[in-house]
PDB file of C-alpha atoms in Angstrom:
ATOM      1  CA  ALA A  20     -13.939  -2.641  12.012  1.00 80.00           C
ATOM      2  CA  GLN A  21     -12.008   0.241  10.591  1.00 84.00           C
ATOM      3  CA  SER A  22     -12.643   1.185   6.964  1.00 89.00           C
ATOM      4  CA  VAL A  23     -11.435   3.915   4.638  1.00 94.00           C
ATOM      5  CA  SER A  24     -13.406   5.666   1.905  1.00 95.00           C
ATOM      6  CA  GLN A  25     -11.932   7.596  -0.954  1.00 96.00           C
ATOM      7  CA  HIS A  26     -14.784   9.379  -2.622  1.00 87.00           C
ATOM      8  CA  ASN A  27     -13.274  10.048  -6.009  1.00 88.00           C
ATOM      9  CA  HIS A  28     -12.162   7.076  -8.050  1.00 92.00           C
ATOM     10  CA  HIS A  29     -11.023   9.134 -11.024  1.00 95.00           C
ATOM     11  CA  VAL A  30     -10.032  12.794 -11.112  1.00 97.00           C
ATOM     12  CA  ILE A  31      -8.944  14.646 -14.225  1.00 97.00           C
ATOM     13  CA  LEU A  32      -7.415  18.109 -13.901  1.00 97.00           C
ATOM     14  CA  SER A  33      -5.464  20.523 -16.022  1.00 97.00           C
ATOM     15  CA  GLU A  34      -1.990  21.607 -15.031  1.00 96.00           C
ATOM     16  CA  ALA A  35      -1.929  24.406 -12.435  1.00 96.00           C
ATOM     17  CA  ALA A  36      -5.370  23.487 -11.125  1.00 97.00           C
ATOM     18  CA  SER A  37      -5.837  22.970  -7.399  1.00 97.00           C
ATOM     19  CA  LEU A  38      -6.358  19.484  -6.063  1.00 97.00           C
ATOM     20  CA  GLU A  39      -8.311  18.054  -3.173  1.00 97.00           C
ATOM     21  CA  LEU A  40      -8.780  14.305  -2.743  1.00 97.00           C
ATOM     22  CA  GLY A  41     -11.191  13.130  -0.091  1.00 96.00           C
ATOM     23  CA  CYS A  42     -10.497  10.461   2.520  1.00 97.00           C
ATOM     24  CA  ASN A  43     -12.731   9.414   5.399  1.00 96.00           C
ATOM     25  CA  TYR A  44     -12.215   6.677   7.967  1.00 94.00           C
ATOM     26  CA  SER A  45     -14.921   5.027  10.009  1.00 91.00           C
ATOM     27  CA  TYR A  46     -13.569   4.439  13.499  1.00 79.00           C
ATOM     28  CA  GLY A  47     -12.621   7.073  16.055  1.00 70.00           C
ATOM     29  CA  GLY A  48      -9.994   7.086  18.730  1.00 75.00           C
ATOM     30  CA  THR A  49      -6.270   7.502  18.230  1.00 80.00           C
ATOM     31  CA  VAL A  50      -5.376   7.038  14.586  1.00 85.00           C
ATOM     32  CA  ASN A  51      -2.332   7.308  12.402  1.00 90.00           C
ATOM     33  CA  LEU A  52      -3.166   8.444   8.878  1.00 94.00           C
ATOM     34  CA  PHE A  53      -1.215   8.166   5.661  1.00 95.00           C
ATOM     35  CA  TRP A  54      -1.303   9.160   2.029  1.00 97.00           C
ATOM     36  CA  TYR A  55       0.691   7.095  -0.423  1.00 97.00           C
ATOM     37  CA  VAL A  56       1.314   7.712  -4.112  1.00 97.00           C
ATOM     38  CA  GLN A  57       1.890   5.130  -6.834  1.00 96.00           C
ATOM     39  CA  TYR A  58       3.326   6.496 -10.079  1.00 96.00           C
ATOM     40  CA  PRO A  59       2.621   4.446 -13.216  1.00 93.00           C
ATOM     41  CA  GLY A  60       4.469   1.143 -13.099  1.00 91.00           C
ATOM     42  CA  GLN A  61       6.012   1.836  -9.705  1.00 93.00           C
ATOM     43  CA  HIS A  62       5.544   0.836  -6.093  1.00 92.00           C
ATOM     44  CA  LEU A  63       3.755   2.798  -3.375  1.00 95.00           C
ATOM     45  CA  GLN A  64       5.674   5.645  -1.778  1.00 95.00           C
ATOM     46  CA  LEU A  65       4.772   7.649   1.298  1.00 94.00           C
ATOM     47  CA  LEU A  66       3.575  11.192   0.563  1.00 96.00           C
ATOM     48  CA  LEU A  67       2.792  12.254   4.102  1.00 96.00           C
ATOM     49  CA  LYS A  68       1.588  11.003   7.456  1.00 94.00           C
ATOM     50  CA  TYR A  69      -0.216  12.210  10.547  1.00 93.00           C
ATOM     51  CA  PHE A  70       0.520  10.809  14.005  1.00 89.00           C
ATOM     52  CA  SER A  71      -0.281  13.664  16.382  1.00 87.00           C
ATOM     53  CA  GLY A  72       0.097  17.417  16.843  1.00 91.00           C
ATOM     54  CA  ASP A  73      -0.573  19.955  14.108  1.00 94.00           C
ATOM     55  CA  PRO A  74      -3.504  18.627  12.071  1.00 94.00           C
ATOM     56  CA  LEU A  75      -2.131  20.266   8.928  1.00 97.00           C
ATOM     57  CA  VAL A  76       0.594  18.011   7.649  1.00 96.00           C
ATOM     58  CA  LYS A  77       3.026  18.867   4.894  1.00 96.00           C
ATOM     59  CA  GLY A  78       4.507  16.177   2.723  1.00 95.00           C
ATOM     60  CA  ILE A  79       6.776  15.807  -0.252  1.00 94.00           C
ATOM     61  CA  LYS A  80       6.292  17.444  -3.666  1.00 95.00           C
ATOM     62  CA  GLY A  81       4.103  20.261  -2.325  1.00 96.00           C
ATOM     63  CA  PHE A  82       1.327  18.035  -0.977  1.00 97.00           C
ATOM     64  CA  GLU A  83      -0.413  18.648   2.317  1.00 97.00           C
ATOM     65  CA  ALA A  84      -3.290  17.058   4.191  1.00 98.00           C
ATOM     66  CA  GLU A  85      -5.575  18.199   6.969  1.00 96.00           C
ATOM     67  CA  PHE A  86      -6.780  15.924   9.735  1.00 95.00           C
ATOM     68  CA  ILE A  87     -10.259  16.905  10.917  1.00 94.00           C
ATOM     69  CA  LYS A  88     -11.125  14.640  13.815  1.00 91.00           C
ATOM     70  CA  SER A  89     -14.770  15.689  14.042  1.00 92.00           C
ATOM     71  CA  LYS A  90     -15.294  14.740  10.407  1.00 93.00           C
ATOM     72  CA  PHE A  91     -13.125  11.589  10.459  1.00 94.00           C
ATOM     73  CA  SER A  92     -11.391  13.047   7.432  1.00 95.00           C
ATOM     74  CA  PHE A  93      -7.852  13.370   6.112  1.00 97.00           C
ATOM     75  CA  ASN A  94      -8.093  15.125   2.747  1.00 97.00           C
ATOM     76  CA  LEU A  95      -5.092  15.569   0.490  1.00 98.00           C
ATOM     77  CA  ARG A  96      -4.456  18.924  -1.159  1.00 98.00           C
ATOM     78  CA  LYS A  97      -2.068  20.571  -3.569  1.00 98.00           C
ATOM     79  CA  PRO A  98      -2.504  24.182  -4.695  1.00 97.00           C
ATOM     80  CA  SER A  99      -1.152  23.722  -8.214  1.00 97.00           C
ATOM     81  CA  VAL A 100      -0.754  20.307  -9.825  1.00 97.00           C
ATOM     82  CA  GLN A 101       1.776  19.327 -12.448  1.00 96.00           C
ATOM     83  CA  TRP A 102       1.651  16.741 -15.215  1.00 96.00           C
ATOM     84  CA  SER A 103       4.104  14.640 -13.182  1.00 96.00           C
ATOM     85  CA  ASP A 104       1.481  14.275 -10.429  1.00 97.00           C
ATOM     86  CA  THR A 105      -0.402  11.812 -12.615  1.00 97.00           C
ATOM     87  CA  ALA A 106      -0.600   8.742 -10.383  1.00 97.00           C
ATOM     88  CA  GLU A 107      -2.786   6.631  -8.133  1.00 97.00           C
ATOM     89  CA  TYR A 108      -3.253   8.017  -4.607  1.00 98.00           C
ATOM     90  CA  PHE A 109      -4.084   5.866  -1.604  1.00 97.00           C
ATOM     91  CA  CYS A 110      -5.262   6.891   1.838  1.00 97.00           C
ATOM     92  CA  ALA A 111      -4.645   4.528   4.769  1.00 95.00           C
ATOM     93  CA  VAL A 112      -5.255   4.338   8.519  1.00 92.00           C
ATOM     94  CA  ASN A 113      -3.620   2.066  11.070  1.00 87.00           C
ATOM     95  CA  SER A 114      -5.495  -0.756  12.790  1.00 81.00           C
ATOM     96  CA  ASN A 115      -4.032  -3.738  14.688  1.00 75.00           C
ATOM     97  CA  TYR A 116      -0.595  -4.207  13.151  1.00 73.00           C
ATOM     98  CA  GLN A 117      -1.760  -3.255   9.691  1.00 82.00           C
ATOM     99  CA  LEU A 118      -2.897  -0.398   7.514  1.00 88.00           C
ATOM    100  CA  ILE A 119      -6.458  -0.290   6.232  1.00 90.00           C
ATOM    101  CA  TRP A 120      -6.434   1.049   2.681  1.00 94.00           C
ATOM    102  CA  GLY A 121      -8.842   3.061   0.627  1.00 95.00           C
ATOM    103  CA  ALA A 122      -9.639   1.922  -2.911  1.00 95.00           C
ATOM    104  CA  GLY A 123      -7.399   4.599  -4.416  1.00 96.00           C
ATOM    105  CA  THR A 124      -7.978   7.650  -6.593  1.00 97.00           C
ATOM    106  CA  LYS A 125      -6.588   7.755 -10.097  1.00 97.00           C
ATOM    107  CA  LEU A 126      -5.415  11.293 -10.831  1.00 97.00           C
ATOM    108  CA  ILE A 127      -4.771  12.317 -14.417  1.00 97.00           C
ATOM    109  CA  ILE A 128      -3.235  15.700 -15.151  1.00 97.00           C
ATOM    110  CA  LYS A 129      -3.718  17.040 -18.660  1.00 94.00           C
ATOM    111  CA  PRO A 130      -0.733  19.027 -19.928  1.00 86.00           C
TER     112      PRO A 130
ATOM    113  CA  ASP B  92      20.885   0.195  -0.859  1.00 63.00           C
ATOM    114  CA  THR B  93      17.364  -1.042  -1.585  1.00 71.00           C
ATOM    115  CA  ALA B  94      15.268  -1.028   1.587  1.00 92.00           C
ATOM    116  CA  VAL B  95      12.723  -3.649   0.479  1.00 96.00           C
ATOM    117  CA  SER B  96      13.635  -5.870  -2.425  1.00 96.00           C
ATOM    118  CA  GLN B  97      11.655  -8.511  -4.263  1.00 97.00           C
ATOM    119  CA  THR B  98      12.608 -11.142  -6.785  1.00 96.00           C
ATOM    120  CA  PRO B  99      11.693 -11.706  -9.479  1.00 97.00           C
ATOM    121  CA  LYS B 100      10.337  -8.447 -10.860  1.00 96.00           C
ATOM    122  CA  TYR B 101       8.414 -10.232 -13.595  1.00 97.00           C
ATOM    123  CA  LEU B 102       7.103 -13.779 -13.579  1.00 97.00           C
ATOM    124  CA  VAL B 103       5.331 -15.349 -16.551  1.00 97.00           C
ATOM    125  CA  THR B 104       4.170 -18.900 -16.097  1.00 97.00           C
ATOM    126  CA  GLN B 105       1.516 -21.376 -17.140  1.00 97.00           C
ATOM    127  CA  MET B 106      -1.553 -22.499 -15.266  1.00 97.00           C
ATOM    128  CA  GLY B 107      -0.916 -25.325 -12.873  1.00 97.00           C
ATOM    129  CA  ASN B 108       2.700 -24.428 -12.164  1.00 97.00           C
ATOM    130  CA  ASP B 109       4.152 -23.677  -8.724  1.00 98.00           C
ATOM    131  CA  LYS B 110       6.162 -20.507  -8.197  1.00 97.00           C
ATOM    132  CA  SER B 111       7.792 -18.508  -5.414  1.00 97.00           C
ATOM    133  CA  ILE B 112       8.417 -14.822  -4.844  1.00 98.00           C
ATOM    134  CA  LYS B 113      11.083 -13.689  -2.428  1.00 97.00           C
ATOM    135  CA  CYS B 114      11.206 -10.553  -0.309  1.00 97.00           C
ATOM    136  CA  GLU B 115      13.944  -9.098   1.843  1.00 97.00           C
ATOM    137  CA  GLN B 116      14.092  -5.921   3.926  1.00 97.00           C
ATOM    138  CA  ASN B 117      17.214  -4.337   5.372  1.00 96.00           C
ATOM    139  CA  LEU B 118      15.414  -1.759   7.526  1.00 93.00           C
ATOM    140  CA  GLY B 119      15.434  -3.817  10.722  1.00 92.00           C
ATOM    141  CA  HIS B 120      11.637  -3.802  10.796  1.00 92.00           C
ATOM    142  CA  ASP B 121       9.691  -6.330  12.851  1.00 91.00           C
ATOM    143  CA  THR B 122       6.716  -6.817  10.535  1.00 92.00           C
ATOM    144  CA  MET B 123       6.393  -7.812   6.881  1.00 94.00           C
ATOM    145  CA  TYR B 124       3.390  -8.023   4.578  1.00 94.00           C
ATOM    146  CA  TRP B 125       2.244  -9.444   1.274  1.00 96.00           C
ATOM    147  CA  TYR B 126      -0.281  -7.530  -0.804  1.00 95.00           C
ATOM    148  CA  LYS B 127      -2.015  -8.365  -4.056  1.00 95.00           C
ATOM    149  CA  GLN B 128      -2.858  -5.467  -6.402  1.00 95.00           C
ATOM    150  CA  ASP B 129      -5.315  -6.262  -9.152  1.00 92.00           C
ATOM    151  CA  SER B 130      -5.770  -4.544 -12.488  1.00 89.00           C
ATOM    152  CA  LYS B 131      -8.052  -1.939 -10.885  1.00 88.00           C
ATOM    153  CA  LYS B 132      -5.230  -1.033  -8.485  1.00 89.00           C
ATOM    154  CA  PHE B 133      -7.123  -2.319  -5.451  1.00 90.00           C
ATOM    155  CA  LEU B 134      -4.685  -3.290  -2.676  1.00 92.00           C
ATOM    156  CA  LYS B 135      -5.576  -6.470  -0.817  1.00 91.00           C
ATOM    157  CA  ILE B 136      -3.625  -7.556   2.249  1.00 92.00           C
ATOM    158  CA  MET B 137      -2.857 -11.248   2.121  1.00 93.00           C
ATOM    159  CA  PHE B 138      -0.495 -12.063   4.970  1.00 92.00           C
ATOM    160  CA  SER B 139       1.575 -10.417   7.649  1.00 91.00           C
ATOM    161  CA  TYR B 140       4.354 -11.705   9.865  1.00 90.00           C
ATOM    162  CA  ASN B 141       5.525 -10.042  13.058  1.00 88.00           C
ATOM    163  CA  ASN B 142       8.884 -11.334  14.311  1.00 86.00           C
ATOM    164  CA  LYS B 143       8.424 -14.476  12.176  1.00 84.00           C
ATOM    165  CA  GLU B 144       4.960 -15.132  13.578  1.00 86.00           C
ATOM    166  CA  LEU B 145       1.929 -15.118  11.275  1.00 87.00           C
ATOM    167  CA  ILE B 146      -0.439 -12.407  12.529  1.00 84.00           C
ATOM    168  CA  ILE B 147      -2.624 -11.661   9.520  1.00 81.00           C
ATOM    169  CA  ASN B 148      -3.955 -14.409   7.323  1.00 82.00           C
ATOM    170  CA  GLU B 149      -6.710 -12.989   5.167  1.00 83.00           C
ATOM    171  CA  THR B 150      -9.092 -15.040   3.108  1.00 81.00           C
ATOM    172  CA  VAL B 151      -6.880 -16.249   0.319  1.00 88.00           C
ATOM    173  CA  PRO B 152      -6.809 -19.671  -1.320  1.00 91.00           C
ATOM    174  CA  ASN B 153      -4.654 -22.139   0.582  1.00 92.00           C
ATOM    175  CA  ARG B 154      -2.595 -22.480  -2.609  1.00 96.00           C
ATOM    176  CA  PHE B 155      -0.804 -19.405  -1.268  1.00 95.00           C
ATOM    177  CA  SER B 156       1.642 -20.107   1.521  1.00 94.00           C
ATOM    178  CA  PRO B 157       3.929 -17.555   3.126  1.00 94.00           C
ATOM    179  CA  LYS B 158       7.171 -18.450   4.858  1.00 93.00           C
ATOM    180  CA  SER B 159       9.323 -16.249   7.045  1.00 93.00           C
ATOM    181  CA  PRO B 160      12.714 -17.820   7.731  1.00 92.00           C
ATOM    182  CA  ASP B 161      13.780 -14.752   9.723  1.00 92.00           C
ATOM    183  CA  LYS B 162      12.622 -11.200  10.457  1.00 91.00           C
ATOM    184  CA  ALA B 163      14.222  -9.836   7.310  1.00 95.00           C
ATOM    185  CA  HIS B 164      12.674 -12.273   4.840  1.00 96.00           C
ATOM    186  CA  LEU B 165       9.154 -13.153   3.809  1.00 96.00           C
ATOM    187  CA  ASN B 166       8.596 -15.432   0.859  1.00 96.00           C
ATOM    188  CA  LEU B 167       5.381 -16.315  -0.934  1.00 97.00           C
ATOM    189  CA  HIS B 168       4.865 -19.693  -2.525  1.00 97.00           C
ATOM    190  CA  ILE B 169       1.951 -20.279  -4.875  1.00 97.00           C
ATOM    191  CA  ASN B 170       0.830 -23.764  -5.886  1.00 97.00           C
ATOM    192  CA  SER B 171      -1.258 -24.718  -8.915  1.00 97.00           C
ATOM    193  CA  LEU B 172      -1.340 -21.247 -10.391  1.00 97.00           C
ATOM    194  CA  GLU B 173      -4.624 -20.048 -11.911  1.00 97.00           C
ATOM    195  CA  LEU B 174      -5.426 -17.302 -14.389  1.00 96.00           C
ATOM    196  CA  GLY B 175      -6.981 -15.213 -11.604  1.00 95.00           C
ATOM    197  CA  ASP B 176      -3.670 -15.116  -9.762  1.00 96.00           C
ATOM    198  CA  SER B 177      -2.334 -12.708 -12.375  1.00 97.00           C
ATOM    199  CA  ALA B 178      -1.634  -9.456 -10.526  1.00 96.00           C
ATOM    200  CA  VAL B 179       1.161  -7.412  -9.041  1.00 96.00           C
ATOM    201  CA  TYR B 180       2.326  -8.703  -5.667  1.00 97.00           C
ATOM    202  CA  PHE B 181       3.921  -6.228  -3.292  1.00 97.00           C
ATOM    203  CA  CYS B 182       5.953  -6.958  -0.229  1.00 97.00           C
ATOM    204  CA  ALA B 183       6.105  -4.315   2.492  1.00 95.00           C
ATOM    205  CA  SER B 184       7.636  -3.898   5.915  1.00 94.00           C
ATOM    206  CA  SER B 185       7.054  -1.718   8.956  1.00 92.00           C
ATOM    207  CA  GLN B 186       8.169  -1.257  12.535  1.00 88.00           C
ATOM    208  CA  THR B 187       5.081  -1.729  14.664  1.00 79.00           C
ATOM    209  CA  SER B 188       6.559  -1.862  18.143  1.00 71.00           C
ATOM    210  CA  GLY B 189       6.302   1.913  18.420  1.00 60.00           C
ATOM    211  CA  ARG B 190       2.950   2.009  16.610  1.00 60.00           C
ATOM    212  CA  ALA B 191       4.630   3.643  13.676  1.00 57.00           C
ATOM    213  CA  TYR B 192       2.872   1.481  11.100  1.00 76.00           C
ATOM    214  CA  GLU B 193       4.400   3.368   8.207  1.00 87.00           C
ATOM    215  CA  GLN B 194       4.968   0.754   5.556  1.00 92.00           C
ATOM    216  CA  TYR B 195       7.795   0.603   3.067  1.00 94.00           C
ATOM    217  CA  PHE B 196       7.050  -1.187  -0.173  1.00 96.00           C
ATOM    218  CA  GLY B 197       9.125  -3.309  -2.476  1.00 96.00           C
ATOM    219  CA  PRO B 198       9.132  -2.741  -6.251  1.00 95.00           C
ATOM    220  CA  GLY B 199       6.485  -5.395  -6.867  1.00 96.00           C
ATOM    221  CA  THR B 200       6.397  -8.667  -8.780  1.00 97.00           C
ATOM    222  CA  ARG B 201       4.172  -8.708 -11.839  1.00 96.00           C
ATOM    223  CA  LEU B 202       2.816 -12.245 -12.135  1.00 97.00           C
ATOM    224  CA  THR B 203       1.220 -13.273 -15.409  1.00 97.00           C
ATOM    225  CA  VAL B 204      -0.417 -16.677 -15.618  1.00 97.00           C
ATOM    226  CA  THR B 205      -1.171 -17.931 -19.127  1.00 97.00           C
TER     227      THR B 205
END
């Protein structure tokens, strides 16, 4: 069965630092991949998604992610984080009518 | 124009009570979901309905019962509430006929059982 691993449970960075959050899925084949963000006290919102085509996907708020099929990975990146990026980040992959979710990464940005 | 709405936003109740949470989506999606998010932010799928048919029924106590009167609504009824039911419950919807799978989430219902 499909599973998703997010390697970092907690990440603490200073403002303007670069960010990379890891995400790996277990099962090959055709996949749709997603990153969602949950700001404190809010619901999950889509940051970006990959369905096909260019493996480098750009999302909202300056985020991007790269799909590397050979590594079963879909890492999230941002060149320069801001305090407002403090949130929980979730990676997900589709499987049989549902999304399989990673455990989330809590990102804290120090001002 | 809220795409996925849930009521109530907050629910505080005592152990043993029965409560319901309602969800509505106006996106025309064919599939709706209930998730439970615990204090560690872990997202657990509970149920999913596709065109009013139950398609995902994860291992949850049978005190939890979903009901989908139509494609746009998915309600969650919880009997005999327990302390461990305290969590945030999210409703979501997606259009799966085209394999899109992108899910849109409601604002959540924070359930506190005392």
